[in-house]
mmCIF file of C-alpha atoms in Angstrom:
data_model
loop_
_atom_site.group_PDB
_atom_site.id
_atom_site.type_symbol
_atom_site.label_atom_id
_atom_site.label_comp_id
_atom_site.label_asym_id
_atom_site.label_seq_id
_atom_site.Cartn_x
_atom_site.Cartn_y
_atom_site.Cartn_z
ATOM 1 C CA MET A 1 93.794 98.777 104.632
ATOM 2 C CA HIS A 2 94.094 96.520 107.660
ATOM 3 C CA GLU A 3 96.393 94.238 106.482
ATOM 4 C CA VAL A 4 99.090 95.107 109.161
ATOM 5 C CA GLY A 5 96.680 94.096 112.045
ATOM 6 C CA LEU A 6 95.687 91.182 110.473
ATOM 7 C CA VAL A 7 99.240 89.929 110.041
ATOM 8 C CA SER A 8 100.159 90.968 113.539
ATOM 9 C CA SER A 9 97.175 88.666 114.567
ATOM 10 C CA ALA A 10 98.755 85.808 112.530
ATOM 11 C CA VAL A 11 102.161 86.397 113.738
ATOM 12 C CA ASP A 12 100.877 86.438 117.396
ATOM 13 C CA ILE A 13 99.055 82.951 116.643
ATOM 14 C CA ALA A 14 102.337 81.530 115.217
ATOM 15 C CA VAL A 15 104.653 82.885 117.821
ATOM 16 C CA GLU A 16 102.225 81.475 120.639
ATOM 17 C CA SER A 17 102.227 77.925 119.041
ATOM 18 C CA ALA A 18 105.954 77.978 118.599
ATOM 19 C CA THR A 19 106.544 79.154 122.038
ATOM 20 C CA LYS A 20 104.344 76.294 123.317
ATOM 21 C CA ALA A 21 106.187 73.934 121.300
ATOM 22 C CA GLY A 22 109.643 75.006 122.779
ATOM 23 C CA ALA A 23 110.644 76.208 119.108
ATOM 24 C CA LEU A 24 113.904 78.496 118.805
ATOM 25 C CA ALA A 25 112.694 80.312 115.803
ATOM 26 C CA ILE A 26 109.785 80.536 113.027
ATOM 27 C CA THR A 27 111.302 79.754 109.619
ATOM 28 C CA ARG A 28 107.960 79.946 107.690
ATOM 29 C CA ILE A 29 104.287 80.499 108.192
ATOM 30 C CA ARG A 30 101.783 79.542 105.655
ATOM 31 C CA MET A 31 98.256 81.212 105.278
ATOM 32 C CA ARG A 32 95.010 80.187 103.578
ATOM 33 C CA ILE A 33 93.415 83.322 102.186
ATOM 34 C CA GLY A 34 89.784 83.200 100.614
ATOM 35 C CA SER A 35 88.990 85.272 97.705
ATOM 36 C CA LEU A 36 86.083 86.797 99.300
ATOM 37 C CA SER A 37 88.199 87.609 102.771
ATOM 38 C CA GLY A 38 88.571 91.338 101.861
ATOM 39 C CA VAL A 39 92.174 90.723 102.076
ATOM 40 C CA VAL A 40 94.945 91.841 99.622
ATOM 41 C CA PRO A 41 97.533 89.035 99.609
ATOM 42 C CA SER A 42 100.512 91.132 98.125
ATOM 43 C CA ALA A 43 99.394 93.831 100.857
ATOM 44 C CA LEU A 44 99.655 91.032 103.402
ATOM 45 C CA GLU A 45 102.938 90.181 102.173
ATOM 46 C CA PHE A 46 104.493 93.581 102.399
ATOM 47 C CA ALA A 47 103.267 93.913 106.134
ATOM 48 C CA PHE A 48 104.657 90.694 106.769
ATOM 49 C CA GLU A 49 108.358 91.741 106.536
ATOM 50 C CA CYS A 50 107.669 94.612 108.885
ATOM 51 C CA VAL A 51 105.591 92.898 111.600
ATOM 52 C CA VAL A 52 108.091 89.889 112.307
ATOM 53 C CA ARG A 53 111.078 92.170 112.902
ATOM 54 C CA GLU A 54 112.342 91.668 116.374
ATOM 55 C CA THR A 55 110.188 88.640 116.796
ATOM 56 C CA MET A 56 110.946 84.987 116.953
ATOM 57 C CA ALA A 57 109.544 84.965 112.940
ATOM 58 C CA GLU A 58 112.169 87.383 112.037
ATOM 59 C CA GLY A 59 113.436 86.507 108.566
ATOM 60 C CA ALA A 60 110.739 83.948 108.227
ATOM 61 C CA THR A 61 109.186 83.094 104.621
ATOM 62 C CA PHE A 62 105.579 83.964 104.190
ATOM 63 C CA GLU A 63 103.703 81.708 102.021
ATOM 64 C CA TYR A 64 99.691 81.547 101.143
ATOM 65 C CA GLU A 65 97.498 79.755 99.082
ATOM 66 C CA ILE A 66 94.538 81.548 97.609
ATOM 67 C CA VAL A 67 91.160 79.789 98.182
ATOM 68 C CA PRO A 68 88.546 80.435 95.379
ATOM 69 C CA VAL A 69 84.849 80.984 96.150
ATOM 70 C CA ARG A 70 82.936 77.984 95.974
ATOM 71 C CA CYS A 71 78.986 78.063 96.155
ATOM 72 C CA ARG A 72 76.368 75.448 96.478
ATOM 73 C CA CYS A 73 73.054 76.027 94.426
ATOM 74 C CA PRO A 74 70.208 76.406 96.476
ATOM 75 C CA VAL A 75 67.823 74.595 93.955
ATOM 76 C CA CYS A 76 69.680 71.964 92.021
ATOM 77 C CA LYS A 77 72.495 71.598 94.615
ATOM 78 C CA THR A 78 75.508 71.846 92.016
ATOM 79 C CA GLU A 79 78.508 72.984 93.509
ATOM 80 C CA PHE A 80 80.469 75.531 91.250
ATOM 81 C CA ARG A 81 82.987 78.357 91.101
ATOM 82 C CA PRO A 82 81.580 81.602 90.145
ATOM 83 C CA GLU A 83 83.566 83.534 87.793
ATOM 84 C CA THR A 84 82.066 87.112 88.764
ATOM 85 C CA ALA A 85 80.132 88.733 91.838
ATOM 86 C CA VAL A 86 77.314 87.109 90.687
ATOM 87 C CA TYR A 87 77.003 83.438 91.777
ATOM 88 C CA ARG A 88 74.679 82.194 89.339
ATOM 89 C CA CYS A 89 74.414 78.378 88.999
ATOM 90 C CA PRO A 90 75.967 77.200 85.597
ATOM 91 C CA ASN A 91 73.453 74.263 85.842
ATOM 92 C CA CYS A 92 69.930 76.008 86.655
ATOM 93 C CA GLY A 93 70.605 79.644 86.553
ATOM 94 C CA GLU A 94 69.426 80.325 90.227
ATOM 95 C CA ILE A 95 71.543 82.735 92.347
ATOM 96 C CA SER A 96 73.467 81.030 95.357
ATOM 97 C CA THR A 97 74.162 82.613 98.721
ATOM 98 C CA GLU A 98 75.412 79.531 100.110
ATOM 99 C CA LEU A 99 79.283 79.585 100.474
ATOM 100 C CA ILE A 100 81.415 76.629 100.610
ATOM 101 C CA SER A 101 84.693 78.291 100.687
ATOM 102 C CA GLY A 102 86.130 81.673 100.142
ATOM 103 C CA ARG A 103 86.003 83.701 103.493
ATOM 104 C CA GLU A 104 88.853 81.813 104.969
ATOM 105 C CA LEU A 105 91.600 83.971 106.788
ATOM 106 C CA GLN A 106 93.867 81.242 108.437
ATOM 107 C CA VAL A 107 97.177 80.270 109.578
ATOM 108 C CA VAL A 108 97.899 76.798 108.189
ATOM 109 C CA ASP A 109 101.090 75.547 110.022
ATOM 110 C CA ILE A 110 104.511 76.924 110.667
ATOM 111 C CA GLU A 111 108.105 75.719 110.238
ATOM 112 C CA VAL A 112 110.299 75.957 112.938
ATOM 113 C CA GLU A 113 113.742 75.597 114.396
ATOM 114 C CA GLN A 114 113.958 73.478 117.613
ATOM 115 C CA MET B 1 131.305 75.788 112.722
ATOM 116 C CA SER B 2 127.812 75.874 110.961
ATOM 117 C CA HIS B 3 125.188 73.401 111.069
ATOM 118 C CA GLN B 4 121.896 72.531 109.981
ATOM 119 C CA GLU B 5 119.302 73.280 112.849
ATOM 120 C CA PRO B 6 116.333 70.480 113.074
ATOM 121 C CA ARG B 7 113.367 71.893 111.770
ATOM 122 C CA LYS B 8 109.688 70.974 112.088
ATOM 123 C CA ILE B 9 106.470 71.647 110.854
ATOM 124 C CA ILE B 10 103.793 72.429 113.269
ATOM 125 C CA SER B 11 100.163 72.298 112.193
ATOM 126 C CA ILE B 12 98.035 75.311 113.568
ATOM 127 C CA GLU B 13 94.688 75.617 111.325
ATOM 128 C CA ARG B 14 93.383 78.721 113.274
ATOM 129 C CA GLU B 15 91.182 81.610 112.017
ATOM 130 C CA VAL B 16 93.273 85.013 112.155
ATOM 131 C CA LEU B 17 90.187 86.891 113.204
ATOM 132 C CA GLU B 18 89.412 84.263 116.089
ATOM 133 C CA LYS B 19 89.830 86.885 118.910
ATOM 134 C CA ASN B 20 87.431 89.210 117.042
ATOM 135 C CA ASP B 21 84.865 86.876 116.255
ATOM 136 C CA ARG B 22 84.859 85.361 120.056
ATOM 137 C CA MET B 23 84.382 89.089 121.162
ATOM 138 C CA ALA B 24 81.705 89.732 118.595
ATOM 139 C CA ARG B 25 79.832 86.685 119.861
ATOM 140 C CA MET B 26 80.017 87.864 123.356
ATOM 141 C CA ASN B 27 78.545 91.176 122.452
ATOM 142 C CA ARG B 28 75.789 89.410 120.280
ATOM 143 C CA GLU B 29 74.923 87.469 123.180
ATOM 144 C CA ASP B 30 74.959 90.340 125.771
ATOM 145 C CA TYR B 31 72.576 92.417 123.300
ATOM 146 C CA ALA B 32 70.162 89.388 123.065
ATOM 147 C CA ARG B 33 69.956 89.004 126.831
ATOM 148 C CA ARG B 34 69.138 92.711 127.260
ATOM 149 C CA GLY B 35 66.739 92.626 123.983
ATOM 150 C CA ILE B 36 68.596 95.177 122.160
ATOM 151 C CA PHE B 37 68.377 95.105 118.364
ATOM 152 C CA VAL B 38 71.914 96.324 116.934
ATOM 153 C CA LEU B 39 72.713 97.684 113.578
ATOM 154 C CA ASN B 40 75.990 98.029 112.082
ATOM 155 C CA LEU B 41 75.892 100.927 109.299
ATOM 156 C CA VAL B 42 78.862 100.369 106.446
ATOM 157 C CA SER B 43 79.441 102.356 103.632
ATOM 158 C CA SER B 44 82.257 104.451 101.651
ATOM 159 C CA PRO B 45 82.910 107.877 103.467
ATOM 160 C CA GLY B 46 80.067 110.616 102.139
ATOM 161 C CA SER B 47 77.465 108.398 101.569
ATOM 162 C CA GLY B 48 74.898 109.757 104.132
ATOM 163 C CA LYS B 49 75.289 107.496 107.220
ATOM 164 C CA THR B 50 75.269 110.494 109.672
ATOM 165 C CA ALA B 51 72.716 112.131 107.736
ATOM 166 C CA LEU B 52 70.351 109.059 108.015
ATOM 167 C CA LEU B 53 71.154 108.609 111.540
ATOM 168 C CA SER B 54 70.388 111.897 112.589
ATOM 169 C CA ARG B 55 66.921 111.943 110.708
ATOM 170 C CA THR B 56 66.578 108.570 112.081
ATOM 171 C CA LEU B 57 67.003 109.675 115.749
ATOM 172 C CA GLU B 58 64.847 112.545 115.279
ATOM 173 C CA ARG B 59 61.703 110.392 114.278
ATOM 174 C CA LEU B 60 62.453 107.974 116.817
ATOM 175 C CA GLN B 61 62.578 110.131 119.527
ATOM 176 C CA GLY B 62 59.721 109.402 122.132
ATOM 177 C CA ARG B 63 58.926 106.223 120.268
ATOM 178 C CA LEU B 64 61.920 104.088 121.249
ATOM 179 C CA ARG B 65 65.110 104.037 123.166
ATOM 180 C CA ALA B 66 68.148 104.223 120.753
ATOM 181 C CA GLY B 67 71.635 104.351 121.453
ATOM 182 C CA VAL B 68 74.534 105.293 119.301
ATOM 183 C CA ILE B 69 78.208 104.370 118.629
ATOM 184 C CA VAL B 70 79.943 106.420 115.958
ATOM 185 C CA GLY B 71 83.454 105.361 114.339
ATOM 186 C CA ASP B 72 85.465 108.100 112.867
ATOM 187 C CA LEU B 73 88.955 108.280 112.034
ATOM 188 C CA ALA B 74 90.127 111.364 113.734
ATOM 189 C CA THR B 75 87.297 113.820 114.487
ATOM 190 C CA ASP B 76 84.228 113.806 116.725
ATOM 191 C CA ASN B 77 82.062 115.623 114.052
ATOM 192 C CA ASP B 78 79.894 113.123 113.524
ATOM 193 C CA ALA B 79 78.941 112.594 117.226
ATOM 194 C CA GLN B 80 78.477 116.381 117.506
ATOM 195 C CA ARG B 81 75.835 116.292 114.772
ATOM 196 C CA LEU B 82 73.897 113.142 116.496
ATOM 197 C CA ARG B 83 73.671 114.851 119.893
ATOM 198 C CA GLY B 84 70.448 116.698 120.770
ATOM 199 C CA PHE B 85 67.819 113.865 119.848
ATOM 200 C CA GLY B 86 67.723 112.573 123.177
ATOM 201 C CA ALA B 87 69.625 109.113 122.572
ATOM 202 C CA PRO B 88 73.239 108.794 124.020
ATOM 203 C CA VAL B 89 75.967 108.734 121.682
ATOM 204 C CA VAL B 90 79.715 107.713 122.319
ATOM 205 C CA GLN B 91 82.426 108.423 119.744
ATOM 206 C CA ILE B 92 85.323 105.980 118.918
ATOM 207 C CA THR B 93 88.113 107.897 117.590
ATOM 208 C CA THR B 94 90.176 105.032 115.632
ATOM 209 C CA ASP B 95 93.281 107.070 115.031
ATOM 210 C CA GLY B 96 93.837 106.182 111.408
ATOM 211 C CA TYR B 97 92.208 102.591 112.050
ATOM 212 C CA CYS B 98 90.120 101.675 109.093
ATOM 213 C CA HIS B 99 87.200 99.877 110.723
ATOM 214 C CA LEU B 100 85.682 99.198 113.889
ATOM 215 C CA GLU B 101 86.788 95.998 115.924
ATOM 216 C CA ALA B 102 84.381 94.127 118.333
ATOM 217 C CA ASN B 103 86.357 94.944 121.501
ATOM 218 C CA MET B 104 86.268 98.707 120.558
ATOM 219 C CA VAL B 105 82.341 98.397 120.355
ATOM 220 C CA ALA B 106 82.212 96.723 123.795
ATOM 221 C CA ARG B 107 84.127 99.166 125.466
ATOM 222 C CA ALA B 108 81.908 102.046 123.689
ATOM 223 C CA ALA B 109 78.881 100.175 124.920
ATOM 224 C CA GLU B 110 80.046 100.015 128.486
ATOM 225 C CA GLU B 111 80.628 103.877 128.363
ATOM 226 C CA LEU B 112 77.252 104.275 126.651
ATOM 227 C CA GLY B 113 75.342 102.107 128.949
ATOM 228 C CA LEU B 114 73.119 99.614 127.531
ATOM 229 C CA ASP B 115 70.491 99.583 130.282
ATOM 230 C CA GLY B 116 66.897 100.192 128.965
ATOM 231 C CA LEU B 117 68.065 100.356 125.433
ATOM 232 C CA GLN B 118 65.998 98.933 122.523
ATOM 233 C CA LEU B 119 68.097 99.839 119.535
ATOM 234 C CA LEU B 120 71.986 100.302 119.165
ATOM 235 C CA ILE B 121 73.115 101.571 115.931
ATOM 236 C CA ILE B 122 76.828 101.530 115.225
ATOM 237 C CA GLU B 123 78.097 103.818 112.484
ATOM 238 C CA ASN B 124 81.191 102.154 111.192
ATOM 239 C CA VAL B 125 84.063 104.039 109.711
ATOM 240 C CA GLY B 126 83.785 104.776 106.228
ATOM 241 C CA ASN B 127 85.286 102.379 104.263
ATOM 242 C CA LEU B 128 84.006 99.652 101.716
ATOM 243 C CA VAL B 129 86.649 96.978 102.227
ATOM 244 C CA CYS B 130 87.779 96.373 105.984
ATOM 245 C CA PRO B 131 84.425 96.702 107.910
ATOM 246 C CA SER B 132 83.423 93.760 105.918
ATOM 247 C CA SER B 133 85.583 91.275 107.515
ATOM 248 C CA HIS B 134 84.937 92.508 111.268
ATOM 249 C CA ASP B 135 81.768 91.053 112.828
ATOM 250 C CA LEU B 136 80.673 93.467 115.779
ATOM 251 C CA GLY B 137 78.005 91.392 116.954
ATOM 252 C CA GLU B 138 75.373 92.974 115.167
ATOM 253 C CA ASN B 139 71.963 91.447 114.392
ATOM 254 C CA VAL B 140 72.061 93.340 110.934
ATOM 255 C CA ARG B 141 74.654 94.985 108.705
ATOM 256 C CA VAL B 142 73.325 97.796 106.673
ATOM 257 C CA ALA B 143 75.232 99.013 103.476
ATOM 258 C CA LEU B 144 74.411 102.225 102.377
ATOM 259 C CA LEU B 145 74.774 103.156 98.758
ATOM 260 C CA SER B 146 74.495 106.952 97.802
ATOM 261 C CA THR B 147 73.045 107.726 94.245
ATOM 262 C CA PRO B 148 76.475 109.873 93.135
ATOM 263 C CA GLU B 149 78.355 106.788 93.630
ATOM 264 C CA GLY B 150 76.925 104.859 90.984
ATOM 265 C CA GLU B 151 74.720 101.662 90.532
ATOM 266 C CA ASP B 152 77.473 98.949 90.117
ATOM 267 C CA LYS B 153 79.167 99.608 93.684
ATOM 268 C CA PRO B 154 77.818 96.371 94.907
ATOM 269 C CA ALA B 155 79.371 94.518 92.091
ATOM 270 C CA LYS B 156 82.702 96.213 92.709
ATOM 271 C CA TYR B 157 82.771 95.682 96.618
ATOM 272 C CA PRO B 158 80.792 92.386 96.640
ATOM 273 C CA THR B 159 82.531 91.082 99.782
ATOM 274 C CA LEU B 160 80.893 94.083 101.746
ATOM 275 C CA TYR B 161 77.425 93.666 99.996
ATOM 276 C CA LYS B 162 77.384 90.143 100.557
ATOM 277 C CA SER B 163 77.865 90.483 104.339
ATOM 278 C CA SER B 164 74.770 93.184 104.323
ATOM 279 C CA GLN B 165 71.391 91.920 105.249
ATOM 280 C CA VAL B 166 69.991 95.433 104.325
ATOM 281 C CA VAL B 167 70.855 97.830 101.553
ATOM 282 C CA VAL B 168 69.784 101.367 101.660
ATOM 283 C CA LEU B 169 69.737 103.684 98.841
ATOM 284 C CA THR B 170 70.494 107.270 100.000
ATOM 285 C CA LYS B 171 70.173 110.691 98.517
ATOM 286 C CA MET B 172 67.305 109.287 96.192
ATOM 287 C CA ASP B 173 66.539 113.288 95.701
ATOM 288 C CA LEU B 174 69.795 113.405 93.672
ATOM 289 C CA ALA B 175 69.117 110.205 91.369
ATOM 290 C CA GLU B 176 67.753 112.323 88.514
ATOM 291 C CA ALA B 177 70.432 114.938 88.702
ATOM 292 C CA VAL B 178 73.542 112.154 88.818
ATOM 293 C CA GLU B 179 71.634 110.008 86.538
ATOM 294 C CA PHE B 180 71.348 107.129 88.607
ATOM 295 C CA ASP B 181 69.756 104.093 86.954
ATOM 296 C CA ARG B 182 67.733 102.952 89.791
ATOM 297 C CA ASP B 183 66.643 99.583 87.873
ATOM 298 C CA ALA B 184 69.997 98.547 87.164
ATOM 299 C CA ALA B 185 71.074 99.470 90.881
ATOM 300 C CA ARG B 186 68.130 97.188 92.034
ATOM 301 C CA ARG B 187 68.871 94.531 89.565
ATOM 302 C CA THR B 188 72.772 94.562 90.619
ATOM 303 C CA ILE B 189 71.770 94.177 94.463
ATOM 304 C CA ALA B 190 69.422 91.454 93.460
ATOM 305 C CA GLU B 191 72.131 89.507 91.801
ATOM 306 C CA VAL B 192 75.078 90.364 94.217
ATOM 307 C CA THR B 193 72.963 89.780 97.171
ATOM 308 C CA PRO B 194 69.570 88.257 96.589
ATOM 309 C CA ASP B 195 68.411 87.860 100.190
ATOM 310 C CA ALA B 196 69.111 91.589 101.346
ATOM 311 C CA ARG B 197 66.109 93.849 101.728
ATOM 312 C CA VAL B 198 66.254 97.320 100.238
ATOM 313 C CA PHE B 199 65.393 100.610 100.978
ATOM 314 C CA GLU B 200 65.122 103.890 98.830
ATOM 315 C CA LEU B 201 65.029 107.110 100.791
ATOM 316 C CA SER B 202 66.303 110.505 101.009
ATOM 317 C CA SER B 203 67.271 111.990 104.437
ATOM 318 C CA LYS B 204 67.061 115.491 103.129
ATOM 319 C CA THR B 205 63.635 115.318 101.752
ATOM 320 C CA GLY B 206 62.161 112.564 103.986
ATOM 321 C CA LEU B 207 61.262 110.240 101.026
ATOM 322 C CA GLY B 208 61.126 106.648 101.989
ATOM 323 C CA MET B 209 61.900 107.342 105.653
ATOM 324 C CA ASP B 210 58.664 106.025 106.906
ATOM 325 C CA ALA B 211 59.356 102.402 105.473
ATOM 326 C CA TRP B 212 62.814 102.581 106.912
ATOM 327 C CA ILE B 213 61.491 103.583 110.530
ATOM 328 C CA ASP B 214 58.817 101.006 110.549
ATOM 329 C CA TYR B 215 61.394 98.452 109.540
ATOM 330 C CA LEU B 216 63.233 99.515 113.001
ATOM 331 C CA VAL B 217 60.357 99.593 115.041
ATOM 332 C CA GLN B 218 59.180 96.393 113.761
ATOM 333 C CA SER B 219 62.533 94.588 114.351
ATOM 334 C CA ILE B 220 62.553 95.926 117.923
ATOM 335 C CA VAL B 221 58.836 94.383 118.522
ATOM 336 C CA LYS B 222 60.055 90.922 117.440
#
């Protein structure tokens, strides 16, 4: 489990942006988590509460959206959302390795007090 | 007196792993400049990374110049096992950290000394989840799957297997004893990660080792 490290990096990014903007405190951090990112969102949420202590994000709300895996079929170019770990095209049956989304682990935006 | 602070949204849109990704890119550029082929070995604990590595070093001795970086949670037992094959070995003790990161590898590589190396093998911490999100700057990520683990591992841990270009089935000498269904394993791998190159071997008996060694030697000539 490496969620603490990841959340620390996310909070660092947030604090850096907030400081640059001259904000007093961060009240919300929003993340985007791909379902193939290898991260467990609930563990991230739990780690967040510990990591923000004694930073300008202390007490901030943690929000995230899950980005589902989306693929493109190499043969018929259909875009689809696989249901299992096998990314089989529902149109022609070919297996895709081309990911359109699903690996994201991003800080989207923050809400700050000026 | 209470009052409402003015609040504002600041758009960020940054990758959390950007620092690691940047460092991994620098590692990769450095290795490419020096002409070093780099492997990142990932698997669950006990699937035979160190055994494969020691047999590999033994066979490569005198054929090509290899160096090894070993990640381990707490001990240097793995590094000890790997010394004595003429290849430099550097241990990274992660102190409980569940995976290696690109900056740890950069520091270890400096300690190892990359001058004259043709092959660098990084043995990651035994873990099927965390190493998959951390690029180290390798050319090829190699996922090991030992026969006692069962043939459905790639379907259970798709993130790791999908990010690996090579899958090595290890402990093939135990396949029959543990009722490992080889065909099912090959099928699962082909479905989960269709582009991956697959090797089947036993570090203990030497079965399949020639193909693996040939692959490494050919990757270096390229």
